CSV table of C-alpha atoms in Angstrom, one decimal:
chain,number,residue,atom,x,y,z
A,1,MET,CA,-52.8,78.3,53.2
A,2,GLY,CA,-55.1,78.5,56.1
A,3,HIS,CA,-57.6,76.3,58.0
A,4,HIS,CA,-61.1,77.7,58.3
A,5,HIS,CA,-63.6,75.9,60.5
A,6,ASP,CA,-67.3,76.7,61.0
A,7,HIS,CA,-69.5,74.6,63.2
A,8,GLY,CA,-73.2,75.4,63.3
A,9,HIS,CA,-75.6,73.4,65.5
A,10,GLU,CA,-79.4,73.6,65.9
A,11,HIS,CA,-79.4,72.6,69.5
A,12,SER,CA,-83.0,73.4,70.3
A,13,HIS,CA,-84.4,71.2,67.4
A,14,GLY,CA,-82.0,68.3,68.3
A,15,HIS,CA,-82.7,68.7,72.0
A,16,HIS,CA,-86.5,68.5,71.4
A,17,HIS,CA,-86.2,65.2,69.5
A,18,HIS,CA,-83.7,63.8,72.1
A,19,THR,CA,-86.0,64.5,75.0
A,20,SER,CA,-89.0,63.1,73.2
A,21,ASN,CA,-87.1,59.9,72.2
A,22,THR,CA,-85.9,59.4,75.8
A,23,ARG,CA,-89.3,59.9,77.2
A,24,VAL,CA,-91.1,57.4,74.9
A,25,LEU,CA,-88.3,54.8,75.4
A,26,PHE,CA,-88.6,55.2,79.2
A,27,TRP,CA,-92.3,54.6,79.3
A,28,SER,CA,-92.1,51.8,76.8
A,29,PHE,CA,-89.4,50.1,78.9
A,30,ILE,CA,-91.6,50.5,82.1
A,31,LEU,CA,-94.6,48.9,80.3
A,32,ILE,CA,-92.7,46.0,78.9
A,33,PHE,CA,-90.7,45.4,82.0
A,34,THR,CA,-93.8,45.5,84.3
A,35,PHE,CA,-95.7,43.1,82.1
A,36,MET,CA,-92.7,40.8,81.9
A,37,ILE,CA,-92.5,40.7,85.8
A,38,VAL,CA,-96.3,40.0,86.0
A,39,GLU,CA,-96.0,37.2,83.5
A,40,ALA,CA,-93.0,35.6,85.2
A,41,ILE,CA,-94.7,35.7,88.6
A,42,GLY,CA,-97.9,34.3,87.1
A,43,GLY,CA,-95.9,31.5,85.3
A,44,ILE,CA,-94.1,30.5,88.5
A,45,LEU,CA,-97.3,30.5,90.7
A,46,THR,CA,-99.3,28.5,88.1
A,47,ASN,CA,-96.4,26.5,86.8
A,48,SER,CA,-97.3,27.7,83.3
A,49,LEU,CA,-94.5,27.2,80.7
A,50,ALA,CA,-96.4,29.3,78.2
A,51,LEU,CA,-96.4,32.3,80.6
A,52,LEU,CA,-92.7,31.9,81.4
A,53,SER,CA,-91.9,31.5,77.7
A,54,ASP,CA,-93.8,34.8,76.8
A,55,ALA,CA,-92.0,36.5,79.8
A,56,GLY,CA,-88.8,35.4,78.0
A,57,HIS,CA,-89.9,37.2,74.8
A,58,MET,CA,-90.7,40.3,76.8
A,59,LEU,CA,-87.3,40.1,78.4
A,60,SER,CA,-85.6,40.4,75.0
A,61,ASP,CA,-87.8,43.5,74.2
A,62,ALA,CA,-87.0,45.0,77.6
A,63,ALA,CA,-83.3,44.4,77.0
A,64,ALA,CA,-83.5,46.1,73.6
A,65,LEU,CA,-85.5,49.1,75.0
A,66,GLY,CA,-83.1,49.3,78.0
A,67,LEU,CA,-80.1,49.3,75.8
A,68,SER,CA,-81.5,52.1,73.5
A,69,LEU,CA,-82.5,54.2,76.6
A,70,LEU,CA,-79.0,53.7,78.0
A,71,ALA,CA,-77.5,54.8,74.7
A,72,PHE,CA,-79.4,58.1,74.8
A,73,LYS,CA,-78.4,58.7,78.4
A,74,ILE,CA,-74.7,58.0,77.6
A,75,GLY,CA,-75.0,60.1,74.5
A,76,GLU,CA,-75.9,63.1,76.7
A,77,LYS,CA,-72.4,63.1,78.1
A,78,LYS,CA,-70.4,66.1,77.0
A,79,ALA,CA,-67.4,65.9,74.7
A,80,THR,CA,-64.0,65.6,76.3
A,81,GLY,CA,-60.4,66.0,75.1
A,82,ASN,CA,-60.4,62.2,74.7
A,83,LYS,CA,-63.9,61.9,73.1
A,84,THR,CA,-64.0,65.1,71.0
A,85,PHE,CA,-67.4,64.2,69.5
A,86,GLY,CA,-68.8,63.2,72.8
A,87,TYR,CA,-70.6,59.8,73.3
A,88,LYS,CA,-73.3,60.2,70.7
A,89,ARG,CA,-72.0,57.4,68.5
A,90,PHE,CA,-73.0,54.9,71.3
A,91,GLU,CA,-76.6,55.3,69.9
A,92,ILE,CA,-75.4,53.7,66.7
A,93,ILE,CA,-73.5,50.9,68.6
A,94,ALA,CA,-76.8,50.2,70.5
A,95,ALA,CA,-78.7,50.0,67.2
A,96,PHE,CA,-76.1,47.7,65.7
A,97,ILE,CA,-76.4,45.3,68.8
A,98,ASN,CA,-80.2,45.4,68.6
A,99,GLY,CA,-80.0,44.6,64.8
A,100,LEU,CA,-77.8,41.6,65.5
A,101,THR,CA,-80.1,40.3,68.2
A,102,LEU,CA,-83.0,40.6,65.8
A,103,ILE,CA,-81.1,38.4,63.4
A,104,ILE,CA,-80.2,35.9,66.1
A,105,ILE,CA,-83.9,35.8,67.3
A,106,SER,CA,-85.1,35.1,63.8
A,107,LEU,CA,-82.6,32.3,63.3
A,108,TYR,CA,-83.8,30.7,66.6
A,109,ILE,CA,-87.5,31.0,65.4
A,110,PHE,CA,-86.4,29.2,62.1
A,111,TYR,CA,-84.8,26.5,64.2
A,112,GLU,CA,-87.9,26.1,66.4
A,113,ALA,CA,-90.2,26.1,63.3
A,114,PHE,CA,-88.2,23.3,61.7
A,115,HIS,CA,-88.9,21.1,64.7
A,116,ARG,CA,-92.5,22.0,64.8
A,117,PHE,CA,-93.1,20.9,61.3
A,118,ALA,CA,-92.2,17.4,62.5
A,119,GLU,CA,-94.1,17.7,65.8
A,120,PRO,CA,-96.8,20.4,65.7
A,121,PRO,CA,-97.7,21.8,69.1
A,122,GLU,CA,-100.9,21.6,71.0
A,123,VAL,CA,-102.8,24.9,71.2
A,124,SER,CA,-104.6,25.7,74.5
A,125,GLY,CA,-107.0,28.5,75.3
A,126,SER,CA,-104.6,29.9,77.9
A,127,MET,CA,-101.9,30.3,75.2
A,128,MET,CA,-104.4,32.2,73.0
A,129,ILE,CA,-105.2,34.5,75.9
A,130,ILE,CA,-101.5,35.1,76.6
A,131,ALA,CA,-100.8,35.9,73.0
A,132,PHE,CA,-103.8,38.3,72.8
A,133,ILE,CA,-102.7,40.2,76.0
A,134,GLY,CA,-99.1,40.3,74.7
A,135,LEU,CA,-100.4,41.7,71.4
A,136,CYS,CA,-102.3,44.5,73.2
A,137,VAL,CA,-99.2,45.4,75.3
A,138,ASN,CA,-97.0,45.4,72.2
A,139,ILE,CA,-99.4,47.5,70.2
A,140,LEU,CA,-99.4,50.1,73.0
A,141,VAL,CA,-95.6,50.1,73.2
A,142,ALA,CA,-95.2,50.3,69.4
A,143,TRP,CA,-97.7,53.3,69.4
A,144,LEU,CA,-95.5,55.0,72.1
A,145,LEU,CA,-92.3,54.4,70.1
A,146,MET,CA,-93.8,55.7,66.9
A,147,ARG,CA,-94.4,59.0,68.8
A,148,GLY,CA,-90.6,59.3,68.9
A,149,ASP,CA,-88.3,59.9,65.9
A,150,ALA,CA,-88.4,56.3,64.6
A,151,LYS,CA,-88.1,57.5,61.0
A,152,GLU,CA,-84.8,59.4,61.4
A,153,ASN,CA,-83.3,58.0,64.5
A,154,LEU,CA,-81.7,54.5,64.0
A,155,ASN,CA,-81.6,53.8,67.8
A,156,ILE,CA,-85.3,54.3,68.2
A,157,ARG,CA,-86.0,52.4,65.0
A,158,SER,CA,-84.1,49.4,66.3
A,159,ALA,CA,-86.0,49.3,69.5
A,160,LEU,CA,-89.3,49.7,67.6
A,161,LEU,CA,-88.4,46.8,65.4
A,162,HIS,CA,-87.8,44.5,68.4
A,163,VAL,CA,-91.3,45.4,69.7
A,164,LEU,CA,-92.9,45.0,66.2
A,165,GLY,CA,-91.2,41.6,65.9
A,166,ASP,CA,-92.8,40.4,69.1
A,167,LEU,CA,-96.1,42.0,68.0
A,168,LEU,CA,-95.9,40.0,64.8
A,169,GLY,CA,-95.1,36.9,66.8
A,170,SER,CA,-98.3,37.4,68.8
A,171,VAL,CA,-100.3,37.9,65.6
A,172,GLY,CA,-98.8,34.8,64.1
A,173,ALA,CA,-99.6,32.8,67.3
A,174,LEU,CA,-103.2,34.0,67.3
A,175,THR,CA,-103.8,33.4,63.6
A,176,ALA,CA,-102.2,29.9,63.7
A,177,GLY,CA,-104.2,29.1,66.9
A,178,LEU,CA,-107.4,29.9,65.2
A,179,PHE,CA,-106.6,27.8,62.1
A,180,ILE,CA,-105.7,24.9,64.4
A,181,ILE,CA,-108.9,25.2,66.5
A,182,LEU,CA,-111.2,25.8,63.5
A,183,PHE,CA,-109.7,23.5,60.9
A,184,GLY,CA,-107.2,21.3,62.7
A,185,TRP,CA,-104.4,22.7,60.6
A,186,ASN,CA,-101.5,22.1,63.0
A,187,ILE,CA,-99.0,23.0,60.4
A,188,ALA,CA,-100.3,26.6,60.6
A,189,ASP,CA,-98.1,27.3,63.7
A,190,PRO,CA,-94.7,26.6,62.1
A,191,ILE,CA,-95.7,28.3,58.8
A,192,ALA,CA,-96.7,31.4,60.8
A,193,SER,CA,-93.4,31.2,62.7
A,194,VAL,CA,-91.4,31.1,59.4
A,195,LEU,CA,-93.3,34.1,58.0
A,196,VAL,CA,-92.7,36.1,61.2
A,197,ALA,CA,-89.0,35.1,61.2
A,198,ILE,CA,-88.5,36.2,57.6
A,199,LEU,CA,-89.9,39.7,58.4
A,200,ILE,CA,-87.7,39.9,61.6
A,201,VAL,CA,-84.5,38.9,59.8
A,202,ILE,CA,-85.1,41.4,57.0
A,203,SER,CA,-85.7,44.2,59.6
A,204,GLY,CA,-82.6,43.0,61.6
A,205,PHE,CA,-80.5,43.0,58.5
A,206,ARG,CA,-81.5,46.5,57.5
A,207,VAL,CA,-80.8,48.0,61.0
A,208,THR,CA,-77.4,46.2,61.2
A,209,ARG,CA,-76.5,47.3,57.7
A,210,ASP,CA,-77.5,51.0,58.3
A,211,SER,CA,-75.7,51.2,61.7
A,212,LEU,CA,-72.6,49.5,60.3
A,213,HIS,CA,-72.6,52.0,57.4
A,214,ILE,CA,-72.5,54.9,59.9
A,215,LEU,CA,-69.8,53.2,62.0
A,216,MET,CA,-67.8,52.8,58.8
A,217,GLU,CA,-68.1,56.6,58.2
A,218,GLY,CA,-70.4,56.1,55.2
A,219,LYS,CA,-72.1,59.1,53.7
A,220,PRO,CA,-75.7,59.8,54.7
A,221,ALA,CA,-78.2,58.3,52.3
A,222,ASN,CA,-80.0,61.7,51.7
A,223,ILE,CA,-76.8,63.5,50.6
A,224,ASP,CA,-75.5,63.4,47.1
A,225,VAL,CA,-71.7,64.1,47.3
A,226,ASP,CA,-71.5,65.1,43.6
A,227,LEU,CA,-74.4,67.5,44.0
A,228,LEU,CA,-72.7,68.9,47.2
A,229,LYS,CA,-69.4,69.4,45.4
A,230,ASN,CA,-71.0,71.1,42.4
A,231,SER,CA,-73.0,73.3,44.7
A,232,LEU,CA,-69.8,74.5,46.4
A,233,MET,CA,-68.1,75.0,43.0
A,234,GLU,CA,-70.8,77.5,42.1
A,235,LEU,CA,-69.7,79.8,44.9
A,236,ASN,CA,-68.0,83.0,43.7
A,237,GLY,CA,-64.2,82.7,43.7
A,238,VAL,CA,-64.1,78.9,44.2
A,239,GLU,CA,-61.9,77.3,41.5
A,240,ASP,CA,-61.8,73.7,42.8
A,241,VAL,CA,-63.2,71.5,45.6
A,242,HIS,CA,-61.3,68.4,46.7
A,243,ASP,CA,-60.7,66.1,49.7
A,244,ILE,CA,-64.5,66.2,50.3
A,245,HIS,CA,-65.8,63.9,53.1
A,246,VAL,CA,-69.3,63.5,54.3
A,247,TRP,CA,-70.2,61.2,57.2
A,248,SER,CA,-72.6,60.9,60.2
A,249,ILE,CA,-71.7,60.9,63.9
A,250,THR,CA,-75.2,59.6,64.6
A,251,SER,CA,-78.2,59.1,62.3
A,252,GLU,CA,-79.3,62.7,62.9
A,253,PHE,CA,-75.8,64.4,63.0
A,254,PRO,CA,-74.3,64.7,59.5
A,255,SER,CA,-70.9,66.2,59.2
A,256,MET,CA,-68.6,67.2,56.3
A,257,SER,CA,-65.1,68.6,55.6
A,258,CYS,CA,-63.4,69.7,52.3
A,259,HIS,CA,-60.8,71.9,50.8
A,260,LEU,CA,-61.8,74.9,48.7
A,261,VAL,CA,-59.3,76.3,46.2
A,262,VAL,CA,-59.9,80.0,45.7
A,263,ASP,CA,-58.5,82.9,43.7
A,264,LYS,CA,-56.5,85.5,45.6
A,265,THR,CA,-59.2,88.2,45.2
A,266,VAL,CA,-61.9,86.4,47.2
A,267,ASP,CA,-63.0,87.5,50.6
A,268,ARG,CA,-62.2,84.3,52.5
A,269,ASP,CA,-64.2,85.1,55.6
A,270,GLN,CA,-67.3,85.9,53.5
A,271,LEU,CA,-66.8,82.8,51.4
A,272,LEU,CA,-66.5,80.7,54.5
A,273,GLN,CA,-69.8,82.0,55.9
A,274,THR,CA,-71.5,81.6,52.5
A,275,ALA,CA,-70.3,78.0,52.1
A,276,ASN,CA,-71.4,77.2,55.6
A,277,ASP,CA,-74.9,78.7,55.0
A,278,LYS,CA,-75.2,76.8,51.7
A,279,VAL,CA,-74.5,73.3,53.1
A,280,LYS,CA,-76.7,74.0,56.1
A,281,THR,CA,-79.8,75.2,54.2
A,282,GLN,CA,-79.4,73.0,51.1
A,283,PHE,CA,-78.1,69.8,52.6
A,284,ASN,CA,-79.0,70.1,56.3
A,285,ILE,CA,-75.3,69.7,57.3
A,286,ASN,CA,-74.9,71.7,60.6
A,287,HIS,CA,-71.3,70.6,61.3
A,288,SER,CA,-68.9,71.6,58.5
A,289,THR,CA,-65.2,72.2,58.3
A,290,PHE,CA,-63.6,74.0,55.3
A,291,GLN,CA,-59.9,74.5,54.5
A,292,ILE,CA,-59.4,77.4,52.1
A,293,GLU,CA,-56.4,77.3,49.9
A,294,GLY,CA,-54.9,79.6,47.2
A,295,ILE,CA,-54.4,78.5,43.6
A,296,GLY,CA,-51.2,76.6,43.3
A,297,THR,CA,-50.7,76.2,47.0
A,298,HIS,CA,-53.3,73.6,47.9
A,299,PHE,CA,-52.3,70.2,49.3
A,300,HIS,CA,-53.8,66.8,48.8
A,301,ASN,CA,-54.0,64.4,51.7
A,302,SER,CA,-52.2,61.0,51.2
A,303,CYS,CA,-55.5,59.2,51.0
A,304,ASP,CA,-56.1,56.9,48.0
A,305,SER,CA,-59.9,57.2,48.3
A,306,CYS,CA,-60.0,61.0,48.6
A,307,ASP,CA,-61.4,63.1,45.7
């Protein structure tokens, strides 16, 4: 019995995405943080509760963006003897925290909306202006974040959802304000708040669920384990495939390991290379570990859930 390992990484492709993600997060953070400071100073100088309140909303966005940016910077640290996969998993921890805060924010909005049904707020022209400016800033920041890898990278997606949640809040405030001014429908404000909160809690739940799935070593959604196993079984000389595991270090770093039972005539080095190439090209798994065993000599791990 022998252990055969093969680790292939496409560093240039991953580095390009990482650099792009870090750059868009940095400039998004600078924009949000600067606007937050301007609003806070303006609120203090003019004694405007509306400005200070919106600065508080911007603070939550800045915190989410800052955490995501910090996660990317920590993830750049090299692997050590103690952290053999490096610190890339911190990106998923950051996404999990951002997802939880989205849920908490939505619950707070529900709470506020409940009280506003009883006592609808007054809508002033200054509040409408603040909501419109906030909307413009959030649209710009959302556009920046969409230039990153928001579709594949969970950390970027969690930061984007924070900004989109605030953007929806601005849209809701503007829409409700117009209904109140034009038709006197004061109830429009809490209704808009509830609708925005529903969208935010759904987004927060999805990010939290997806990040927890990765933290629990769940398989990537785009990889069919049965198809992967059957694909390896098709390799010349392979008699059985068992103890197959597929997981993600981060949302863009799938990994796998398995045991291949082979007949004694097979060229093991060639088989190892072929298996590695197959999972890389067919399943986009660039980090794979194979243990090759002879018929009748293979071992099963003492794991109740292993195949």
